[in-house]
mmCIF file of C-alpha atoms in Angstrom:
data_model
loop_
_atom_site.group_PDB
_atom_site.id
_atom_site.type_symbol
_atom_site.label_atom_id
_atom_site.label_comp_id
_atom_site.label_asym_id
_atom_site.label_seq_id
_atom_site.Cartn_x
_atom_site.Cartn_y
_atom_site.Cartn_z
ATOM 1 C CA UNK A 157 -57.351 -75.754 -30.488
ATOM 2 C CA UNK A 158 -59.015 -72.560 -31.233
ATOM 3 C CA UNK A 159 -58.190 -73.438 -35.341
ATOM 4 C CA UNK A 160 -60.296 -76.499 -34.674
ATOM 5 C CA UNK A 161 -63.065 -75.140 -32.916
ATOM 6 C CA UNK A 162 -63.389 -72.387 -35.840
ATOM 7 C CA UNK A 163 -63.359 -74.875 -38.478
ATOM 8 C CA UNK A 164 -65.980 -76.918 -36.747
ATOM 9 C CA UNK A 165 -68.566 -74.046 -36.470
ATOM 10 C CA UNK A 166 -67.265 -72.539 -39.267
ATOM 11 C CA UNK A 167 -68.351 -76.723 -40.587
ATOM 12 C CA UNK A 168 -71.834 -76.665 -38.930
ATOM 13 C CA UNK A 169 -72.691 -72.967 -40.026
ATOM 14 C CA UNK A 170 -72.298 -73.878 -43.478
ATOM 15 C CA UNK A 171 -74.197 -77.330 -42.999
ATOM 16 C CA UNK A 172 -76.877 -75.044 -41.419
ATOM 17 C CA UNK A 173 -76.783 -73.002 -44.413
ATOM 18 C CA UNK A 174 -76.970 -75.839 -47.115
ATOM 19 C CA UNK A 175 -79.953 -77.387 -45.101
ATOM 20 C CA UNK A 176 -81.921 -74.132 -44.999
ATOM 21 C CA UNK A 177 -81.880 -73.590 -48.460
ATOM 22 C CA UNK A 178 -82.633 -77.355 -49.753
ATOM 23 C CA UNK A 179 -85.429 -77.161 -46.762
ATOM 24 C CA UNK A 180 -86.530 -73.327 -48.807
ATOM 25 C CA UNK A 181 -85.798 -74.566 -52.529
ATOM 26 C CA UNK A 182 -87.870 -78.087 -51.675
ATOM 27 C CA UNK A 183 -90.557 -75.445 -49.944
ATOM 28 C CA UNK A 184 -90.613 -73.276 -53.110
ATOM 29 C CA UNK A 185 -90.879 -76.203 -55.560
ATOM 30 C CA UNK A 186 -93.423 -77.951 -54.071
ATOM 31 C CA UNK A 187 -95.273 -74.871 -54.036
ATOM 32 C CA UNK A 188 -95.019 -74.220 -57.970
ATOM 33 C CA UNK A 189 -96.045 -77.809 -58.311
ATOM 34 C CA UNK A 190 -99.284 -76.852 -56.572
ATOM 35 C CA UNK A 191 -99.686 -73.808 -58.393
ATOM 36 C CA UNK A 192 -99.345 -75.742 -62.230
ATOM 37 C CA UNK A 193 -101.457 -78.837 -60.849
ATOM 38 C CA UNK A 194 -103.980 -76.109 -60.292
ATOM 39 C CA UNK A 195 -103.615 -74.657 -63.616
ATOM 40 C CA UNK A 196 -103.998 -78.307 -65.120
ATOM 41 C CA UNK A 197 -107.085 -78.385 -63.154
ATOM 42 C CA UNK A 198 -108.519 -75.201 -65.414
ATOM 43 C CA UNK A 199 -107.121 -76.581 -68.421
ATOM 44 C CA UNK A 200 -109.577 -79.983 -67.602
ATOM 45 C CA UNK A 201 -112.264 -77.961 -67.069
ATOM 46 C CA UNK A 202 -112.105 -75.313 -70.212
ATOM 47 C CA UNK A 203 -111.830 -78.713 -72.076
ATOM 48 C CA UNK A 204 -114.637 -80.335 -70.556
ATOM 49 C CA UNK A 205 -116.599 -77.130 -71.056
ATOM 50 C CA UNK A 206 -115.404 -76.596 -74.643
ATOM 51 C CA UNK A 207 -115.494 -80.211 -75.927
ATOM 52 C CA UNK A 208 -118.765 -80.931 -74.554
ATOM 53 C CA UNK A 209 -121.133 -78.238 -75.633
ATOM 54 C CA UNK A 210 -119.594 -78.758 -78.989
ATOM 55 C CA UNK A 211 -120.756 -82.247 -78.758
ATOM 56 C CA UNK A 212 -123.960 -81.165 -77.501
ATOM 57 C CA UNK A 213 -124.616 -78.753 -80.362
ATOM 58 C CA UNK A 214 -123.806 -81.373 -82.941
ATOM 59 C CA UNK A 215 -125.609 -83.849 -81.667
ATOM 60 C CA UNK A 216 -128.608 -81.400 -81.065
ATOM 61 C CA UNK A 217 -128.434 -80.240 -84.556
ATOM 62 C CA UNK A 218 -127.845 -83.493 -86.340
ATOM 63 C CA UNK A 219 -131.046 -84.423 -83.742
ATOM 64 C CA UNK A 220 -133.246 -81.619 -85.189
ATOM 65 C CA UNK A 221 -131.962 -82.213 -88.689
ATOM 66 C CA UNK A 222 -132.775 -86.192 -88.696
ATOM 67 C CA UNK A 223 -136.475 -85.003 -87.337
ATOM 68 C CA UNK A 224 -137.287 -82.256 -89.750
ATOM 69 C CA UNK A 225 -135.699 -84.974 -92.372
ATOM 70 C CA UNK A 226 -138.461 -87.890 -91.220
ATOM 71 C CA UNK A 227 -141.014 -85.695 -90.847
ATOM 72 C CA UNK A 228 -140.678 -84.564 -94.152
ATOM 73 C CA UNK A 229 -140.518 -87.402 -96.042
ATOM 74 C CA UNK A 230 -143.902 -88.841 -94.195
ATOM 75 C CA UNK A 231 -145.980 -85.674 -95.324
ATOM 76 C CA UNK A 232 -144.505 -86.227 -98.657
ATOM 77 C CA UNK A 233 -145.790 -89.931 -99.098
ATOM 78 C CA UNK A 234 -148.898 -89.229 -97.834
ATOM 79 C CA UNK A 235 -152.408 -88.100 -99.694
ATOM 80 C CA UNK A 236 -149.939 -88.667 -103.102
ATOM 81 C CA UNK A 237 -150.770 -90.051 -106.417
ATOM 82 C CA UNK A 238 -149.348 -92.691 -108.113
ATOM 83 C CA UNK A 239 -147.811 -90.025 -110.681
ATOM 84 C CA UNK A 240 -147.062 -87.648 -107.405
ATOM 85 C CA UNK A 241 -145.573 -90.910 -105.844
ATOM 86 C CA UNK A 242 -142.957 -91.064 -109.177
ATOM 87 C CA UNK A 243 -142.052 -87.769 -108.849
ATOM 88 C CA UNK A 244 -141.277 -88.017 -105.606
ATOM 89 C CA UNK A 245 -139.696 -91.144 -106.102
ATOM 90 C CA UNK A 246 -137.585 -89.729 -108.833
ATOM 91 C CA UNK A 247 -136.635 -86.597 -106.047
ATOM 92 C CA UNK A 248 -135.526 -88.940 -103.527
ATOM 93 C CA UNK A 249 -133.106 -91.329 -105.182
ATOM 94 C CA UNK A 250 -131.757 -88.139 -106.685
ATOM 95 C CA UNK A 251 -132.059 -87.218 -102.863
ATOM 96 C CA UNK A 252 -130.822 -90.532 -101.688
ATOM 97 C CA UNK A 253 -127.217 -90.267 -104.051
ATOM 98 C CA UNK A 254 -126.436 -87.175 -102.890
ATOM 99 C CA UNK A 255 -126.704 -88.544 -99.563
ATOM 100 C CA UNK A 256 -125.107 -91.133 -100.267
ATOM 101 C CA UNK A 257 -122.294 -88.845 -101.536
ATOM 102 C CA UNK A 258 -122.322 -87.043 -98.304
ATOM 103 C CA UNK A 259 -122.227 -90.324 -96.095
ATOM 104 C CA UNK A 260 -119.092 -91.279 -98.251
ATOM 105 C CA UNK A 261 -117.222 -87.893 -97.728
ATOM 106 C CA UNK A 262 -118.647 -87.626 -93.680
ATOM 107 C CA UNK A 263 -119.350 -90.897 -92.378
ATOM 108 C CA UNK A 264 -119.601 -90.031 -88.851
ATOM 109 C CA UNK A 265 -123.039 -88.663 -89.784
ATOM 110 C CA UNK A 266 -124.816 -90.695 -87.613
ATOM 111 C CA UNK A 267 -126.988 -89.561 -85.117
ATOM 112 C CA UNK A 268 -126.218 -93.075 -83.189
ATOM 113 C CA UNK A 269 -122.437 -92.340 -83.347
ATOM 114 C CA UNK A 270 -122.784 -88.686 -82.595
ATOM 115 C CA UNK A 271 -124.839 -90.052 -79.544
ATOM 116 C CA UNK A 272 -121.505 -92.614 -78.884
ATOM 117 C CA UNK A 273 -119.128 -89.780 -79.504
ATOM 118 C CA UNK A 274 -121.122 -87.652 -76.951
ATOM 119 C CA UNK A 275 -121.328 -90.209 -74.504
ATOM 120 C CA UNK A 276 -117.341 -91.152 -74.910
ATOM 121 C CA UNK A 277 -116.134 -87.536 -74.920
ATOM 122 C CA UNK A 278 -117.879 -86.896 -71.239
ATOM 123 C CA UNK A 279 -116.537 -90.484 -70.192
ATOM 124 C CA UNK A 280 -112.735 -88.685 -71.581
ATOM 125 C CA UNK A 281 -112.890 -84.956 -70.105
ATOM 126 C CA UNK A 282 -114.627 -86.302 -66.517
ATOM 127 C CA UNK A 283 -111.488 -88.679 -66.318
ATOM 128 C CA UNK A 284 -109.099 -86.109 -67.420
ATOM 129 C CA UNK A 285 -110.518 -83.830 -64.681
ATOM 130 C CA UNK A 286 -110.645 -86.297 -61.814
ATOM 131 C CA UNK A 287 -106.759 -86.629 -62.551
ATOM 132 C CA UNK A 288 -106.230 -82.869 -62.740
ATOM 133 C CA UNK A 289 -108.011 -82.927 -59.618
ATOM 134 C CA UNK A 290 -106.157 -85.968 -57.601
ATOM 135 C CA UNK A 291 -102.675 -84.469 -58.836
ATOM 136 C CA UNK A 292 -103.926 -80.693 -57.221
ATOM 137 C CA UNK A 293 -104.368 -82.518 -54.086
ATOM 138 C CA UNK A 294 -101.817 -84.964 -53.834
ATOM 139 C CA UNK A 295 -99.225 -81.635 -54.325
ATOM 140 C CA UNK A 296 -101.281 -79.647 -51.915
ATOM 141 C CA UNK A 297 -100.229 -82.753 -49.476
ATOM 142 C CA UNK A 298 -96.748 -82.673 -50.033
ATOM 143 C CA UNK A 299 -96.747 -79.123 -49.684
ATOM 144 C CA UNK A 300 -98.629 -78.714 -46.259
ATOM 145 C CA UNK A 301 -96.555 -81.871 -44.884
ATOM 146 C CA UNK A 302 -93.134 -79.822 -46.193
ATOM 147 C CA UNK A 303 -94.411 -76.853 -44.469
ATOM 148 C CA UNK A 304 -95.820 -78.353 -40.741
ATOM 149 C CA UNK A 305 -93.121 -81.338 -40.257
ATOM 150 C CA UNK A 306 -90.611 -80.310 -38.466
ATOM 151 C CA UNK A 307 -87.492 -79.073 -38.938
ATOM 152 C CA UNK A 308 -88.939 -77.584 -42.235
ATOM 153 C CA UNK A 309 -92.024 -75.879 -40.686
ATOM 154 C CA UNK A 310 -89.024 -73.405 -38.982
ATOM 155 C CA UNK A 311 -87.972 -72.426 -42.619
ATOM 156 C CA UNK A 312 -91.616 -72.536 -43.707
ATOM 157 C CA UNK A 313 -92.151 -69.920 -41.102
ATOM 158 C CA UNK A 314 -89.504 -67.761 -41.635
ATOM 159 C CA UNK A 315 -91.009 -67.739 -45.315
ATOM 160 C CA UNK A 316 -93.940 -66.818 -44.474
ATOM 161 C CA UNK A 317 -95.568 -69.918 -45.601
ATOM 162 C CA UNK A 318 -98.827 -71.467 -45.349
ATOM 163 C CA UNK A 319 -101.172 -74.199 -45.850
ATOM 164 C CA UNK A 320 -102.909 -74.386 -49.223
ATOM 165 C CA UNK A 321 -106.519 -75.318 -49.680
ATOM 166 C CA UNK A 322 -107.646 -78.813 -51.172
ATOM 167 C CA UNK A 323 -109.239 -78.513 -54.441
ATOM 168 C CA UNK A 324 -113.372 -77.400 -53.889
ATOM 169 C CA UNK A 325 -115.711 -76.681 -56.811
ATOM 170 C CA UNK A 326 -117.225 -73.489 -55.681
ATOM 171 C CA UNK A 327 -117.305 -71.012 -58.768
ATOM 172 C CA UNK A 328 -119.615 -71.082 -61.904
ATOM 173 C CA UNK A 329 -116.933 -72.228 -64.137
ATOM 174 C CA UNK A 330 -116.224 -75.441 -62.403
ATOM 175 C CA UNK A 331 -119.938 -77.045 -62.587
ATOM 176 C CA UNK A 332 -120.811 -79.854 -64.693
ATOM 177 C CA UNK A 333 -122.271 -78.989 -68.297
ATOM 178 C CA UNK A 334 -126.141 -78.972 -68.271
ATOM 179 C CA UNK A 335 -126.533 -81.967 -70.944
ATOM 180 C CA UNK A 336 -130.491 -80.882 -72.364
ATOM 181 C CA UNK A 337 -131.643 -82.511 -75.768
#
């Protein structure tokens, strides 16, 4: 009788023990999942920063570039002769082919389609952020319920663990790009 009674603690000891750790591993991974959806939340946001003030500096520049271009090209034709008016005639088809040349090797040099890009790219990185964002919290979730619901909130205290924060936009980093033209 004593044998038995031996073997059965001996039995629910090491069922205690197998249950604490899957309760601490299950803790511990949920808790890296936190920690790399947060990272994929910085990695959303250094996109969206880098991706969009590049697009915002093309578009800018192709903007002041298309102005300078039209504005140009009106103070040419104006107050002109008729022999001025050949010259200048002559200038811009040799103007106009090696445009023409440069639309052939760049044809996304359009301030409409830079505008398109622009307006596509923010649609891209503010989706790709939301999701960053939704996976943070929906980790952070799993997480906090692993750590309050009992019987793992008695490993979850032994750890030392504790409730992570859902995902706030406080710093300077994580505000929306000024878009200024």
């Amino acid at each position: 009788m004593t044998g038995t009674v031996l073997i059965v603690v001996g039995v629910v000891l090491l069922l205690i023990l197998i249950w604490y750790f899957s309760t601490y591993n299950g803790i511990k991974t949920s808790e890296i999942k936190v920690s790399e959806s947060l990272s994929g939340i910085d990695v959303a946001l250094t996109k969206r920063y880098d991706v969009l003030t590049k697009m915002l500096d093309t578009v800018k520049a192709y903007k002041t570039y298309e102005r300078e271009t039209l504005t140009e090209l009106v103070a040419m034709r104006s107050g002109m002769t008729m022999k001025d008016r050949q010259a200048a005639n002559d200038s811009m088809d040799q103007l106009s082919s090696q445009i023409n040349l440069l639309a052939e090797n760049y044809p996304e040099l359009r301030s409409s389609e830079n505008f398109s890009e622009l307006q596509r790219s923010i649609t891209d990185v503010e989706e790709h952020l939301q999701a960053a964002r939704r996976l943070y919290n929906a980790n952070v979730t799993d997480y906090n319920r692993r750590i309050v619901t009992f019987p793992s909130s008695i490993v979850a205290g032994m750890m030392g663990a504790s409730s992570k924060q859902f995902f706030e936009a406080e710093s300077v980093k994580r505000q929306d790009v000024k878009m200024t033209f």
